[in-house]
Amino acid sequence: MLELPHMSKHEPFFFSSVDELLDKAEELRVSLPYKETTNELFEKMTVGLRNVPNRFCVQPMEGFDADPDGAPSSLTFRRYTRYAEGGYGLIWFEAAGVVPEGRSNPYQLFLGARNLDSFEKLVMETRKAAYRTYGDGQELFCVLQLTHSGRYSRPDGRLRPVGVISNPFLEGPDDSVQILNDDDLERLMEDYIEAARLAEKAGFDAVDIKACHGYLVNEMLGAFARKKGRFGATFENRSRFLVELLQRLHDVVPGLAAAVRLSAYDGIPYPYGFGVAKDGSLDPNILEPKRLVHNLIDAGCILFNVTAGNPAFNPHIGRPFDRPANNTPLPDEHPLVGVYRLITLCGELQKEFPYVPFVGTGYSWLRHFFPYIAAGVLARGKTSFIGLGRSSFAYPDAPRELQQNKKLNPEKVCICCSRCTELMRSGRVTGCVIRDGSIYAKEYKKIGGWNK
Ligand SMILES: Cc1cc2nc3c(=O)[nH]c(=O)nc-3n(C[C@H](O)[C@H](O)[C@H](O)COP(=O)(O)O)c2cc1C
C-alpha cells in the first residue's frame, strides 16, 4: 500500500509556490493531493453526537509549564485560549500523566482530585475564549490525552524508565528499564479509568488513551518479544490493554467519549515495532493497525488521531523538519516523503473506516501551503480533521487568518527548526522560539541554544 523511496536526500523547505512544492513531490514519487480552494477546512464535522465547527485540530503539544502538582499554569491557559481565539474547532489537549511516576517531566500536566478545579477552569476558559471570539456557533470539542511515559518517564527530572519489553533499538546494554508485570498493568488500567472520571468532571468531551511515539501503551502494541502473560506476543495480547481499557471506560464513564492517538507505524524493525513488515525491513504494514482500529471502534472509540514514529529514535518520521534537534545528523529522507507517509497512513485507515473521524498529522512542514494540500486530502476522504502541532505553537490564529484573508502569512508559519523540541528536552517551558519569542526565545537563550 505504501510505496516510498527508500532513500531520498534531505532538503530544507525552499518553495516559493505551491506548484514548486507539488513538482518536488512528483519528482520524489510521493504525489500529494491539492485543491485551490480551502472551503473544506471550514465545514462542520460530526464527532459522536457533537458537531465540531471546522476541520482544524490542535495536536497535543506539551508545553511543560504545569505547576509542580500538575495543574495548568498561566502559561498553559495562555496557550489554550490562544488556540480557541485562533479558530481551532477541535482542541486535543496535551499529554497528562495518569500516575506521578509516569510523568515525562516534573512540569507535565497531571490531573488529580486535588487540582480538578484548575482543569475545570482551563476547559471553561478555553471554551469561553471561543464563544467570545466567534459566538455560539463555535462549540469546541475538547479531548484530553492521557498517558504513561513508559521508558521516557522523568517524574523528578531524572530518567526512570519502565516498559513492557527490553528493546535493543531503544536502549543501550547498561540501561535498566523496569519491566512491568501483568498485575502492574491491570492496576494501571484503574489509574487511567480514575483519570478519565476526573476528565469528565473537568468538562472534557473525550479522553485519548495515548498509544503513540514509543510511550507505554504504544510499546505494548509492538511487544512481540513479551512471551509470557496476558499483554504480549499475539495480536490479541498486545492490544488487550487498549481494547479492554476502552471497553471499561465505556461502562464506567459512559458520558465521556473515547479517542485514541495511534502510531500506525513505529519505524522500528520487527519484532520491536508496530505496523512494520515482518521481513526485517522498515516497510510499513498496516494490517495490524487496521485490525486494531476495527476492534477499538467495537470497544467504543469514536475518534482517532494517526501519527507515526518515535521522537527519541526516528524523529523525522513523526515530525518532518528542516533542522534536527541538538545538531543530530540529518536523516536520509526528504521531509516531503515523511509528510506523504503520515498523510497516507491516515488516508488508508480513514478510507477503511469512513464512518469514524480521523485526525491526520504531518502538515506543519508544508508551511503556508498546508491549507491547499489539506483541502485536497479532505476532498479525497483521506482524513476528517487536519491536525497541526508545531504550527499551532507558531501560528495559533492560522484558522482565523485563513478564513479572513484566504491565505496564510509566510512570516508567521512554523519553520520546523526543532527548537521547541530542544526546549522540551531541556525541561524548559516549551513553545515557539521563533514566532513567540517574547517568552520562548528567552528560555532558549537560558539553555545556550543560540550558541549551538
Ligand atoms: C514540543 C512538542 C511537544 C509534543 N507533545 C506531544 C504530546 O503531548 N502528545 C502527542 O501525542 N504528541 C506530541 N507531540 C507531537 C505532535 O503532536 C505532532 O504529532 C508532531 O509535532 C507532528 O505534527 P506537526 O508536523 O504538525 O508538528 C509533540 C511535539 C513537539 C514538537
Short mmCIF file of C-alpha atoms and ligand atoms in Angstrom, two decimals:
data_model
loop_
_atom_site.label_atom_id
_atom_site.label_comp_id
_atom_site.label_asym_id
_atom_site.label_seq_id
_atom_site.Cartn_x
_atom_site.Cartn_y
_atom_site.Cartn_z
CA MET A 1 0.00 0.00 0.00
CA LEU A 2 2.69 2.48 0.88
CA GLU A 3 5.42 2.66 -1.71
CA LEU A 4 8.08 5.08 -0.56
CA PRO A 5 11.53 5.88 -1.89
CA HIS A 6 13.91 4.04 0.43
CA MET A 7 16.45 6.83 0.40
CA SER A 8 15.99 10.44 -0.61
CA LYS A 9 18.17 13.43 0.02
CA HIS A 10 17.12 15.67 2.89
CA GLU A 11 16.47 19.26 1.83
CA PRO A 12 15.08 22.24 3.69
CA PHE A 13 11.88 23.95 2.57
CA PHE A 14 12.70 26.30 -0.32
CA PHE A 15 9.47 26.61 -2.31
CA SER A 16 8.14 29.94 -3.42
CA SER A 17 4.88 28.50 -4.78
CA VAL A 18 2.66 25.53 -4.15
CA ASP A 19 3.37 24.37 -7.73
CA GLU A 20 7.07 24.10 -6.94
CA LEU A 21 6.24 22.05 -3.88
CA LEU A 22 3.97 19.72 -5.87
CA ASP A 23 6.64 19.33 -8.56
CA LYS A 24 9.15 18.28 -5.94
CA ALA A 25 6.67 15.75 -4.56
CA GLU A 26 6.20 14.33 -8.09
CA GLU A 27 9.96 14.11 -8.55
CA LEU A 28 10.16 12.16 -5.29
CA ARG A 29 7.20 9.98 -6.41
CA VAL A 30 5.11 10.98 -3.44
CA SER A 31 2.38 12.99 -5.14
CA LEU A 32 0.21 14.95 -2.76
CA PRO A 33 -3.49 15.84 -3.13
CA TYR A 34 -4.12 19.51 -3.78
CA LYS A 35 -7.04 21.92 -4.04
CA GLU A 36 -7.01 25.56 -4.98
CA THR A 37 -9.80 26.47 -2.59
CA THR A 38 -9.79 25.77 1.12
CA ASN A 39 -13.53 25.80 1.92
CA GLU A 40 -13.40 22.16 3.06
CA LEU A 41 -11.41 23.22 6.10
CA PHE A 42 -14.32 25.28 7.35
CA GLU A 43 -17.03 22.66 7.04
CA LYS A 44 -18.64 21.22 10.17
CA MET A 45 -17.91 17.62 11.13
CA THR A 46 -19.75 15.23 13.42
CA VAL A 47 -17.82 13.54 16.22
CA GLY A 48 -20.01 11.12 18.15
CA LEU A 49 -23.15 13.12 18.82
CA ARG A 50 -21.48 16.50 18.52
CA ASN A 51 -20.95 18.95 15.70
CA VAL A 52 -17.42 20.34 15.51
CA PRO A 53 -17.33 23.78 13.85
CA ASN A 54 -14.45 23.15 11.43
CA ARG A 55 -11.68 20.72 10.44
CA PHE A 56 -8.79 22.33 12.31
CA CYS A 57 -7.39 20.30 15.18
CA VAL A 58 -4.68 21.45 17.57
CA GLN A 59 -2.48 18.42 18.02
CA PRO A 60 -1.48 17.58 21.57
CA MET A 61 1.68 19.61 22.23
CA GLU A 62 3.29 19.53 25.64
CA GLY A 63 4.28 22.92 26.94
CA PHE A 64 5.89 21.67 30.16
CA ASP A 65 4.53 24.64 32.01
CA ALA A 66 2.34 22.97 34.64
CA ASP A 67 2.64 23.80 38.32
CA PRO A 68 4.55 21.18 40.30
CA ASP A 69 1.29 19.39 41.26
CA GLY A 70 0.43 19.08 37.55
CA ALA A 71 -2.19 21.85 37.45
CA PRO A 72 -2.21 24.17 34.42
CA SER A 73 -0.33 27.44 34.98
CA SER A 74 -0.95 30.88 33.49
CA LEU A 75 1.23 29.87 30.51
CA THR A 76 -0.93 26.79 29.94
CA PHE A 77 -4.05 28.98 29.99
CA ARG A 78 -2.40 31.35 27.54
CA ARG A 79 -1.65 28.56 25.07
CA TYR A 80 -5.15 27.10 25.04
CA THR A 81 -7.09 30.35 24.96
CA ARG A 82 -4.94 31.44 22.01
CA TYR A 83 -5.88 28.27 20.11
CA ALA A 84 -9.56 28.87 20.86
CA GLU A 85 -9.37 32.51 19.76
CA GLY A 86 -7.39 31.44 16.72
CA GLY A 87 -10.32 29.40 15.43
CA TYR A 88 -9.46 25.73 16.02
CA GLY A 89 -12.65 23.65 16.35
CA LEU A 90 -11.08 20.53 17.86
CA ILE A 91 -8.62 21.03 20.69
CA TRP A 92 -6.61 17.97 21.65
CA PHE A 93 -5.12 18.88 24.99
CA GLU A 94 -1.57 17.68 25.52
CA ALA A 95 -0.37 14.59 27.34
CA ALA A 96 -1.36 14.45 31.00
CA GLY A 97 0.17 11.76 33.21
CA VAL A 98 -2.13 9.19 34.83
CA VAL A 99 0.33 8.25 37.59
CA PRO A 100 3.00 10.51 39.11
CA GLU A 101 5.82 8.08 38.24
CA GLY A 102 4.74 8.05 34.59
CA ARG A 103 5.17 11.79 34.01
CA SER A 104 7.67 12.70 31.30
CA ASN A 105 8.78 15.82 33.15
CA PRO A 106 8.01 17.35 36.57
CA TYR A 107 6.09 20.07 34.70
CA GLN A 108 3.89 17.76 32.62
CA LEU A 109 0.15 18.14 33.27
CA PHE A 110 -1.27 15.72 35.81
CA LEU A 111 -4.99 15.62 36.59
CA GLY A 112 -5.77 14.54 40.15
CA ALA A 113 -8.64 15.04 42.60
CA ARG A 114 -6.73 17.87 44.28
CA ASN A 115 -6.25 20.00 41.18
CA LEU A 116 -9.53 19.14 39.42
CA ASP A 117 -10.81 22.70 39.80
CA SER A 118 -7.83 24.11 37.84
CA PHE A 119 -8.55 21.76 34.94
CA GLU A 120 -12.23 22.68 35.10
CA LYS A 121 -11.21 26.30 34.82
CA LEU A 122 -8.86 25.55 31.92
CA VAL A 123 -11.61 23.88 29.90
CA MET A 124 -14.10 26.59 30.75
CA GLU A 125 -11.73 29.45 29.88
CA THR A 126 -10.82 27.76 26.61
CA ARG A 127 -14.49 27.37 25.66
CA LYS A 128 -15.24 30.95 26.74
CA ALA A 129 -12.41 32.29 24.59
CA ALA A 130 -14.03 30.64 21.56
CA TYR A 131 -17.52 31.99 22.41
CA ARG A 132 -16.08 35.47 23.00
CA THR A 133 -14.41 35.48 19.61
CA TYR A 134 -16.97 33.67 17.45
CA GLY A 135 -20.27 33.43 19.34
CA ASP A 136 -22.46 30.41 19.88
CA GLY A 137 -21.57 28.60 16.66
CA GLN A 138 -18.05 27.82 17.83
CA GLU A 139 -18.67 24.95 20.23
CA LEU A 140 -15.26 23.39 20.76
CA PHE A 141 -14.64 19.69 21.06
CA CYS A 142 -12.08 19.19 23.82
CA VAL A 143 -10.06 15.99 24.16
CA LEU A 144 -7.58 15.32 26.97
CA GLN A 145 -4.70 12.99 26.17
CA LEU A 146 -3.94 10.53 28.99
CA THR A 147 -0.53 8.94 29.12
CA HIS A 148 2.12 6.94 30.90
CA SER A 149 5.51 7.92 29.51
CA GLY A 150 6.95 4.43 29.92
CA ARG A 151 10.64 4.31 29.05
CA TYR A 152 10.67 8.09 28.77
CA SER A 153 9.37 8.77 32.32
CA ARG A 154 11.21 11.57 34.11
CA PRO A 155 8.92 12.34 37.06
CA ASP A 156 11.61 14.21 39.00
CA GLY A 157 13.70 15.30 36.03
CA ARG A 158 15.82 12.11 36.02
CA LEU A 159 15.13 9.26 33.59
CA ARG A 160 13.24 6.45 35.40
CA PRO A 161 12.33 4.13 32.54
CA VAL A 162 9.65 1.47 32.75
CA GLY A 163 8.42 -0.70 29.92
CA VAL A 164 6.84 -3.96 28.88
CA ILE A 165 9.84 -5.33 26.94
CA SER A 166 13.56 -4.70 26.57
CA ASN A 167 14.16 -3.10 23.20
CA PRO A 168 17.71 -3.19 21.79
CA PHE A 169 16.88 -0.39 19.35
CA LEU A 170 15.90 1.99 22.14
CA GLU A 171 18.28 1.12 24.94
CA GLY A 172 21.97 0.57 25.46
CA PRO A 173 23.39 -2.51 27.23
CA ASP A 174 23.71 -0.59 30.52
CA ASP A 175 20.24 0.92 30.51
CA SER A 176 17.95 -0.68 33.03
CA VAL A 177 14.30 -0.49 32.14
CA GLN A 178 11.98 -1.75 34.86
CA ILE A 179 9.68 -4.27 33.18
CA LEU A 180 6.09 -4.02 34.41
CA ASN A 181 4.32 -7.31 35.16
CA ASP A 182 0.71 -8.13 34.30
CA ASP A 183 -0.54 -7.09 37.75
CA ASP A 184 1.15 -3.70 37.36
CA LEU A 185 -0.62 -3.25 34.04
CA GLU A 186 -4.01 -4.28 35.47
CA ARG A 187 -3.55 -1.69 38.23
CA LEU A 188 -2.52 0.92 35.70
CA MET A 189 -5.80 0.40 33.89
CA GLU A 190 -7.56 1.54 37.07
CA ASP A 191 -5.43 4.69 37.10
CA TYR A 192 -6.49 5.50 33.54
CA ILE A 193 -10.13 5.00 34.50
CA GLU A 194 -9.79 7.29 37.51
CA ALA A 195 -8.13 9.95 35.34
CA ALA A 196 -10.96 9.63 32.80
CA ARG A 197 -13.58 10.06 35.55
CA LEU A 198 -11.86 13.28 36.59
CA ALA A 199 -11.55 14.44 32.98
CA GLU A 200 -15.31 14.12 32.58
CA LYS A 201 -15.84 16.18 35.75
CA ALA A 202 -13.42 18.80 34.43
CA GLY A 203 -15.64 19.22 31.35
CA PHE A 204 -13.63 17.49 28.63
CA ASP A 205 -15.71 15.91 25.86
CA ALA A 206 -13.34 12.98 25.41
CA VAL A 207 -10.16 11.36 26.64
CA ASP A 208 -7.50 9.96 24.37
CA ILE A 209 -5.63 6.88 25.51
CA LYS A 210 -2.27 7.84 24.03
CA ALA A 211 -0.87 4.91 22.05
CA CYS A 212 1.91 6.56 20.10
CA HIS A 213 5.51 7.78 19.91
CA GLY A 214 7.09 4.97 21.96
CA TYR A 215 5.27 5.67 25.21
CA LEU A 216 3.94 2.83 27.32
CA VAL A 217 0.68 1.89 25.60
CA ASN A 218 2.33 2.19 22.18
CA GLU A 219 5.14 -0.09 23.35
CA MET A 220 2.55 -2.72 24.33
CA LEU A 221 1.29 -2.86 20.73
CA GLY A 222 4.73 -3.88 19.47
CA ALA A 223 5.54 -6.20 22.40
CA PHE A 224 6.06 -9.29 20.21
CA ALA A 225 9.03 -10.14 22.44
CA ARG A 226 6.97 -10.34 25.65
CA LYS A 227 6.39 -14.04 25.60
CA LYS A 228 4.62 -14.62 28.90
CA GLY A 229 1.35 -13.36 30.34
CA ARG A 230 -1.68 -11.50 29.00
CA PHE A 231 -0.04 -8.48 27.38
CA GLY A 232 2.50 -9.67 24.81
CA ALA A 233 3.36 -11.79 21.76
CA THR A 234 0.00 -12.35 19.98
CA PHE A 235 -2.03 -9.53 18.47
CA GLU A 236 -4.86 -10.16 20.96
CA ASN A 237 -2.47 -9.89 23.90
CA ARG A 238 -0.55 -6.88 22.58
CA SER A 239 -3.76 -4.94 22.01
CA ARG A 240 -5.53 -6.22 25.15
CA PHE A 241 -4.68 -3.25 27.39
CA LEU A 242 -6.03 -0.68 24.96
CA VAL A 243 -9.13 -2.62 23.93
CA GLU A 244 -10.11 -3.67 27.46
CA LEU A 245 -9.47 -0.18 28.79
CA LEU A 246 -11.80 1.30 26.18
CA GLN A 247 -14.49 -1.26 26.94
CA ARG A 248 -14.24 -0.47 30.64
CA LEU A 249 -14.29 3.28 30.03
CA HIS A 250 -17.48 2.82 28.07
CA ASP A 251 -19.07 1.04 31.05
CA VAL A 252 -17.67 3.21 33.85
CA VAL A 253 -17.73 6.70 32.28
CA PRO A 254 -20.45 6.38 29.62
CA GLY A 255 -20.89 10.14 29.29
CA LEU A 256 -17.31 10.65 28.15
CA ALA A 257 -16.23 9.90 24.58
CA ALA A 258 -13.13 7.80 23.95
CA ALA A 259 -10.42 8.63 21.43
CA VAL A 260 -7.06 7.09 20.56
CA ARG A 261 -3.93 8.72 19.19
CA LEU A 262 -2.23 5.84 17.45
CA SER A 263 1.19 5.38 15.93
CA ALA A 264 0.18 3.35 12.89
CA TYR A 265 3.86 2.77 12.09
CA ASP A 266 6.72 2.78 14.59
CA GLY A 267 9.60 2.67 12.12
CA ILE A 268 11.43 0.12 14.30
CA PRO A 269 12.14 -3.33 12.80
CA TYR A 270 10.12 -6.41 13.73
CA PRO A 271 9.88 -7.80 16.40
CA TYR A 272 10.17 -4.42 18.15
CA GLY A 273 7.83 -2.13 16.24
CA PHE A 274 4.11 -1.95 15.49
CA GLY A 275 2.82 -1.51 11.93
CA VAL A 276 6.11 -2.69 10.42
CA ALA A 277 6.69 -5.51 7.89
CA LYS A 278 7.80 -8.79 9.40
CA ASP A 279 10.66 -9.29 6.90
CA GLY A 280 13.12 -7.25 8.96
CA SER A 281 12.79 -4.20 6.69
CA LEU A 282 11.40 -0.83 7.72
CA ASP A 283 8.47 -1.06 5.31
CA PRO A 284 5.11 -0.15 6.81
CA ASN A 285 2.48 -2.87 7.07
CA ILE A 286 -0.79 -1.60 8.38
CA LEU A 287 -2.75 -4.85 8.52
CA GLU A 288 -2.46 -4.94 12.31
CA PRO A 289 -3.23 -1.21 12.75
CA LYS A 290 -6.39 -1.81 10.66
CA ARG A 291 -7.40 -4.78 12.83
CA LEU A 292 -6.72 -2.73 15.92
CA VAL A 293 -8.81 0.23 14.74
CA HIS A 294 -11.66 -2.16 13.94
CA ASN A 295 -11.51 -3.64 17.47
CA LEU A 296 -11.23 -0.20 19.06
CA ILE A 297 -14.33 1.01 17.23
CA ASP A 298 -16.15 -2.06 18.56
CA ALA A 299 -14.88 -1.14 22.03
CA GLY A 300 -16.38 2.35 21.75
CA CYS A 301 -13.66 4.58 20.23
CA ILE A 302 -15.29 7.43 18.29
CA LEU A 303 -12.27 9.43 17.17
CA PHE A 304 -8.73 8.56 16.02
CA ASN A 305 -5.60 10.62 15.56
CA VAL A 306 -2.99 8.98 13.34
CA THR A 307 0.70 9.57 13.79
CA ALA A 308 3.92 7.57 13.44
CA GLY A 309 7.45 7.11 14.68
CA ASN A 310 9.29 7.68 17.91
CA PRO A 311 10.69 11.19 18.54
CA ALA A 312 13.62 9.80 20.54
CA PHE A 313 14.63 7.27 17.86
CA ASN A 314 13.43 8.42 14.44
CA PRO A 315 12.06 11.97 14.90
CA HIS A 316 11.90 12.68 11.15
CA ILE A 317 9.09 10.10 10.83
CA GLY A 318 6.64 11.84 13.13
CA ARG A 319 7.66 15.46 12.67
CA PRO A 320 9.45 16.21 9.38
CA PHE A 321 11.91 19.06 9.96
CA ASP A 322 14.48 21.31 8.29
CA ARG A 323 16.89 21.38 11.17
CA PRO A 324 17.27 18.43 13.55
CA ALA A 325 17.19 18.98 17.32
CA ASN A 326 20.51 19.28 19.14
CA ASN A 327 22.62 19.02 16.00
CA THR A 328 21.86 15.36 15.43
CA PRO A 329 22.57 14.11 11.87
CA LEU A 330 20.09 14.77 9.10
CA PRO A 331 18.02 11.73 8.06
CA ASP A 332 18.34 10.06 4.64
CA GLU A 333 14.86 11.20 3.81
CA HIS A 334 13.33 14.24 2.20
CA PRO A 335 10.80 15.83 4.59
CA LEU A 336 8.14 15.59 1.87
CA VAL A 337 8.49 11.81 1.99
CA GLY A 338 7.77 11.99 5.70
CA VAL A 339 4.76 14.24 5.10
CA TYR A 340 3.47 11.82 2.47
CA ARG A 341 3.92 8.82 4.78
CA LEU A 342 1.90 10.48 7.54
CA ILE A 343 -0.86 11.60 5.17
CA THR A 344 -1.04 8.16 3.53
CA LEU A 345 -1.14 6.20 6.80
CA CYS A 346 -4.10 8.26 7.92
CA GLY A 347 -5.70 8.03 4.47
CA GLU A 348 -5.52 4.23 4.41
CA LEU A 349 -7.25 3.99 7.78
CA GLN A 350 -9.82 6.70 7.10
CA LYS A 351 -10.78 5.06 3.80
CA GLU A 352 -11.20 1.68 5.52
CA PHE A 353 -13.39 3.22 8.28
CA PRO A 354 -15.14 6.16 6.58
CA TYR A 355 -17.86 6.37 9.26
CA VAL A 356 -15.41 7.32 12.06
CA PRO A 357 -13.49 10.62 12.03
CA PHE A 358 -9.70 10.58 11.86
CA VAL A 359 -7.27 13.41 12.54
CA GLY A 360 -4.24 13.50 10.25
CA THR A 361 -0.72 14.60 11.16
CA GLY A 362 2.22 15.99 9.20
CA TYR A 363 1.06 19.34 7.87
CA SER A 364 3.36 21.81 9.65
CA TRP A 365 6.34 21.26 7.34
CA LEU A 366 4.20 22.47 4.40
CA ARG A 367 4.26 25.99 5.91
CA HIS A 368 1.75 28.47 4.40
CA PHE A 369 0.90 25.98 1.64
CA PHE A 370 -0.57 23.40 4.01
CA PRO A 371 -4.21 24.54 3.56
CA TYR A 372 -4.17 23.60 -0.15
CA ILE A 373 -2.78 20.11 0.48
CA ALA A 374 -5.11 19.72 3.49
CA ALA A 375 -8.15 20.68 1.39
CA GLY A 376 -7.08 18.10 -1.22
CA VAL A 377 -6.72 15.40 1.44
CA LEU A 378 -10.15 16.25 2.91
CA ALA A 379 -11.78 16.33 -0.51
CA ARG A 380 -10.49 12.82 -1.24
CA GLY A 381 -11.87 11.47 2.04
CA LYS A 382 -8.41 10.68 3.41
CA THR A 383 -8.95 12.41 6.72
CA SER A 384 -11.69 14.24 8.61
CA PHE A 385 -9.53 16.73 10.52
CA ILE A 386 -6.23 18.44 9.83
CA GLY A 387 -4.00 18.21 12.89
CA LEU A 388 -1.40 20.92 13.46
CA GLY A 389 1.31 20.50 16.05
CA ARG A 390 4.34 22.80 15.80
CA SER A 391 2.30 25.09 13.59
CA SER A 392 -0.16 25.71 16.42
CA PHE A 393 2.71 26.85 18.66
CA ALA A 394 3.96 29.20 15.94
CA TYR A 395 0.71 30.43 14.41
CA PRO A 396 -2.20 29.84 16.78
CA ASP A 397 -4.53 32.06 14.76
CA ALA A 398 -3.88 30.37 11.41
CA PRO A 399 -7.52 29.13 11.02
CA ARG A 400 -8.95 32.62 11.62
CA GLU A 401 -6.46 34.30 9.28
CA LEU A 402 -7.05 31.75 6.56
CA GLN A 403 -10.79 32.33 6.78
CA GLN A 404 -10.44 36.11 6.79
CA ASN A 405 -7.60 36.58 4.27
CA LYS A 406 -7.98 33.39 2.17
CA LYS A 407 -4.28 32.74 2.66
CA LEU A 408 -1.68 32.40 5.42
CA ASN A 409 1.14 34.76 6.27
CA PRO A 410 4.54 33.17 5.45
CA GLU A 411 6.10 35.36 8.14
CA LYS A 412 4.08 33.58 10.84
CA VAL A 413 4.44 29.91 9.93
CA CYS A 414 6.46 27.27 11.76
CA ILE A 415 9.89 26.84 10.17
CA CYS A 416 10.38 23.32 11.57
CA CYS A 417 13.63 24.25 13.29
CA SER A 418 13.19 21.78 16.21
CA ARG A 419 13.92 24.48 18.77
CA CYS A 420 10.65 23.69 20.59
CA THR A 421 11.89 20.10 20.88
CA GLU A 422 15.21 21.35 22.28
CA LEU A 423 13.37 23.37 24.93
CA MET A 424 11.28 20.35 25.83
CA ARG A 425 14.32 18.09 26.10
CA SER A 426 15.99 20.60 28.40
CA GLY A 427 12.96 20.52 30.69
CA ARG A 428 12.08 24.20 29.99
CA VAL A 429 8.69 25.67 29.26
CA THR A 430 8.08 24.91 25.62
CA GLY A 431 6.68 26.93 22.74
CA CYS A 432 7.79 28.61 19.51
CA VAL A 433 11.22 30.21 19.89
CA ILE A 434 10.93 32.00 16.54
CA ARG A 435 7.33 33.27 16.41
CA ASP A 436 6.58 33.60 20.13
CA GLY A 437 9.97 34.91 21.10
CA SER A 438 8.97 37.20 23.95
CA ILE A 439 8.57 34.09 26.10
CA TYR A 440 10.35 31.24 24.39
CA ALA A 441 13.41 32.87 22.81
CA LYS A 442 14.37 33.93 26.34
CA GLU A 443 14.03 30.34 27.51
CA TYR A 444 16.09 29.19 24.56
CA LYS A 445 18.83 31.64 25.47
CA LYS A 446 18.92 30.23 29.01
CA ILE A 447 19.81 26.77 27.63
CA GLY A 448 22.53 28.28 25.43
CA GLY A 449 20.53 27.30 22.34
CA TRP A 450 21.74 30.11 20.08
CA ASN A 451 25.38 29.12 20.66
CA LYS A 452 24.93 25.53 19.47
C1 LIG B 1 7.36 20.23 21.66
C2 LIG B 1 6.46 19.10 21.23
C3 LIG B 1 5.55 18.56 22.14
C4 LIG B 1 4.71 17.50 21.75
N1 LIG B 1 3.80 16.98 22.64
C5 LIG B 1 3.00 15.94 22.26
C6 LIG B 1 2.03 15.40 23.15
O1 LIG B 1 1.80 15.86 24.27
N2 LIG B 1 1.30 14.34 22.71
C7 LIG B 1 1.43 13.81 21.44
O2 LIG B 1 0.74 12.86 21.09
N3 LIG B 1 2.33 14.36 20.57
C8 LIG B 1 3.09 15.39 20.95
N4 LIG B 1 3.94 15.96 20.04
C9 LIG B 1 3.87 15.56 18.62
C10 LIG B 1 2.87 16.47 17.88
O3 LIG B 1 1.57 16.35 18.37
C11 LIG B 1 2.83 16.18 16.36
O4 LIG B 1 2.49 14.84 16.15
C12 LIG B 1 4.15 16.48 15.66
O5 LIG B 1 4.69 17.71 16.06
C13 LIG B 1 3.98 16.46 14.13
O6 LIG B 1 2.99 17.36 13.73
P1 LIG B 1 3.41 18.78 13.08
O7 LIG B 1 4.16 18.45 11.84
O8 LIG B 1 2.11 19.47 12.83
O9 LIG B 1 4.25 19.47 14.09
C14 LIG B 1 4.80 16.99 20.43
C15 LIG B 1 5.72 17.55 19.53
C16 LIG B 1 6.54 18.58 19.91
C17 LIG B 1 7.50 19.15 18.91
#
